[in-house]
XYZ file of C-alpha atoms in Angstrom:
198
model
C -13.676 19.340 25.962
C -10.894 17.685 27.894
C -7.542 20.844 27.457
C -4.278 20.786 29.053
C -2.177 23.010 29.037
C 1.197 21.773 29.762
C 4.870 24.429 30.312
C 2.908 27.030 31.015
C 1.819 26.733 26.509
C -2.905 26.575 26.261
C -4.092 24.615 23.096
C -5.753 27.972 20.522
C -8.777 27.608 19.816
C -11.323 30.523 17.792
C -14.341 31.075 18.395
C -15.476 29.997 14.890
C -13.511 26.179 15.231
C -15.566 23.328 16.420
C -14.445 20.911 18.684
C -15.891 17.839 20.077
C -16.011 17.571 23.693
C -14.370 14.243 23.744
C -11.241 15.523 21.760
C -8.024 16.336 23.626
C -5.981 19.101 23.136
C -2.760 19.567 24.732
C 0.073 21.872 25.110
C 0.618 23.208 21.727
C -2.061 23.288 19.468
C -3.473 25.958 17.537
C -6.968 25.205 16.193
C -8.057 27.640 13.295
C -10.477 30.136 12.775
C -13.336 27.039 10.734
C -11.759 24.110 11.541
C -13.437 21.242 12.603
C -12.145 18.446 15.423
C -13.954 15.931 16.034
C -15.079 12.868 18.522
C -11.912 11.168 20.251
C -9.091 12.947 18.081
C -6.319 13.284 20.128
C -3.784 16.955 19.774
C -0.525 15.910 21.709
C 1.383 19.458 21.103
C 3.237 17.738 24.288
C 6.934 17.321 22.148
C 6.288 19.349 18.539
C 3.563 21.604 18.335
C -0.007 20.811 15.913
C -1.832 23.689 13.990
C -4.942 23.361 11.813
C -5.158 26.165 9.736
C -8.335 27.113 8.657
C -11.442 25.434 7.698
C -9.293 22.721 8.061
C -11.066 19.029 9.944
C -9.374 16.186 10.990
C -12.875 13.277 12.457
C -13.104 10.430 15.164
C -10.161 8.840 16.845
C -7.826 11.216 14.365
C -3.859 11.038 15.898
C -1.825 14.396 15.675
C 2.059 14.419 17.592
C 5.884 14.803 16.925
C 9.219 14.824 18.086
C 10.457 16.966 19.533
C 10.514 21.079 17.416
C 8.267 19.470 15.154
C 5.286 21.217 14.120
C 2.616 18.798 12.612
C 0.220 21.204 10.548
C -2.830 20.194 8.088
C -2.633 23.350 6.073
C -5.574 25.427 4.989
C -8.593 23.724 4.194
C -7.294 20.345 4.904
C -9.071 17.063 5.171
C -8.054 14.193 8.016
C -9.967 11.055 7.248
C -11.773 9.011 10.320
C -9.150 7.279 12.165
C -5.690 8.733 10.445
C -2.831 9.251 12.254
C -0.371 11.987 11.530
C 2.959 12.438 13.342
C 5.258 15.278 12.198
C 3.819 15.225 9.058
C 2.734 18.666 6.835
C -0.744 17.958 4.687
C -0.561 20.721 1.935
C -3.637 22.588 0.849
C -7.006 21.441 0.650
C -5.333 18.081 0.906
C -7.612 14.413 1.768
C -6.252 11.906 4.368
C -8.654 9.058 3.806
C -9.138 6.816 6.727
C -7.127 5.094 8.527
C -3.661 7.131 6.447
C -0.717 6.683 8.464
C 1.908 9.996 7.576
C 4.737 10.417 8.849
C 7.715 12.279 9.957
C 9.466 15.200 7.911
C 6.652 13.504 4.999
C 4.956 16.456 2.764
C 1.816 15.826 1.036
C 0.550 18.415 -1.386
C -1.448 20.921 -2.025
C -5.049 19.377 -3.427
C -3.595 15.960 -2.727
C -5.120 12.599 -2.181
C -4.344 10.118 0.639
C -6.144 6.590 0.434
C -7.080 5.235 2.851
C -5.122 3.441 4.739
C -2.653 4.493 2.845
C 1.246 4.141 4.917
C 3.249 7.258 3.488
C 7.082 6.621 4.987
C 9.181 9.799 7.048
C 10.685 11.912 5.073
C 8.209 10.857 1.656
C 6.737 14.136 -0.143
C 4.384 14.626 -3.408
C 3.817 17.153 -5.475
C 0.655 19.024 -5.944
C -2.730 16.615 -7.160
C -1.244 13.957 -6.676
C -2.941 10.361 -5.815
C -1.047 8.712 -3.151
C -2.033 5.019 -2.423
C -0.453 2.110 -0.736
C 1.798 0.346 1.898
C 3.965 2.145 1.119
C 2.548 4.890 -0.269
C 3.365 6.317 -3.415
C 2.235 8.571 -6.161
C 0.025 7.254 -9.078
C -0.808 9.835 -11.247
C -1.704 13.221 -11.085
C -5.640 13.544 -10.187
C -8.281 15.999 -12.382
C -10.398 18.471 -11.902
C -13.409 16.878 -10.848
C -11.380 14.929 -8.033
C -10.187 18.260 -6.494
C -13.434 19.147 -6.459
C -15.647 17.087 -5.283
C -12.718 16.519 -1.697
C -13.295 19.962 -2.157
C -17.234 19.556 -1.852
C -16.452 17.588 1.036
C -14.671 19.608 3.456
C -17.350 22.410 2.841
C -19.980 20.050 4.587
C -17.394 19.759 7.086
C -17.227 23.761 7.789
C -20.665 23.355 7.475
C -21.218 20.418 10.551
C -18.299 22.818 12.203
C -21.490 25.494 12.509
C -24.049 23.360 12.940
C -22.526 22.441 16.073
C -21.500 24.997 17.410
C -25.268 26.403 17.669
C -27.371 23.055 17.357
C -25.283 19.888 19.430
C -26.714 19.884 22.585
C -25.838 16.080 24.959
C -29.430 14.973 26.449
C -29.870 10.889 27.450
C -31.106 8.754 24.203
C -35.146 7.459 23.340
C -36.184 4.666 24.836
C -37.894 3.693 20.959
C -37.561 5.955 17.471
C -40.680 8.373 17.051
C -43.537 7.214 15.175
C -42.492 9.107 11.350
C -39.070 10.117 13.070
C -37.723 12.685 10.206
C -34.713 12.029 8.598
C -32.132 14.462 8.606
C -31.471 17.201 5.218
C -27.851 19.031 5.377
C -27.348 19.931 2.160
C -28.935 19.828 -1.738
C -25.332 20.248 -2.422
C -23.624 16.723 -1.182
C -20.633 15.142 -3.075
C -20.887 12.341 -4.337
C -19.389 9.166 -3.775
C -15.748 9.255 -4.400
C -14.820 6.904 -7.478
C -11.101 6.682 -6.281
């Protein structure tokens, strides 16, 4: 992976975490145990500190950045969907930020909450635990029920398993010219989460 030390600070990646070779880590970045960082993600610790706590995932093309002296944090088992932007904010334990959502400076997303896809969370926003947060600008709409939280937790466990799969089985290769006859399908889990109705 492109990994850059800056002003004497070198990114830290726990050996049990998986960071895709195309993801970029710069400076004051700390990636905890069992985390997953997807292709083309950018974690720029060139002003503030970037922290992924144990079991968090940051998916493809996500950006994490912050102002000087800020921390941008995804707490334990946090789940950041494709293309999301986190800037100087804190995502609570077991929370989910949907695809292409933006969470701005000093925003605090409560534990077990869900920020909907494409939501824009303004600077300084905060919500109670287990909130559904949607809109532009985003607001807390209601409390998530336990089934919705369980759906999110199942998805996060799949990304934790993906980190292990990638550490042990992902290999760069040349593509085939054509699909093989009777091409097998991936059988990842018998317990994959069903699609959300949120």
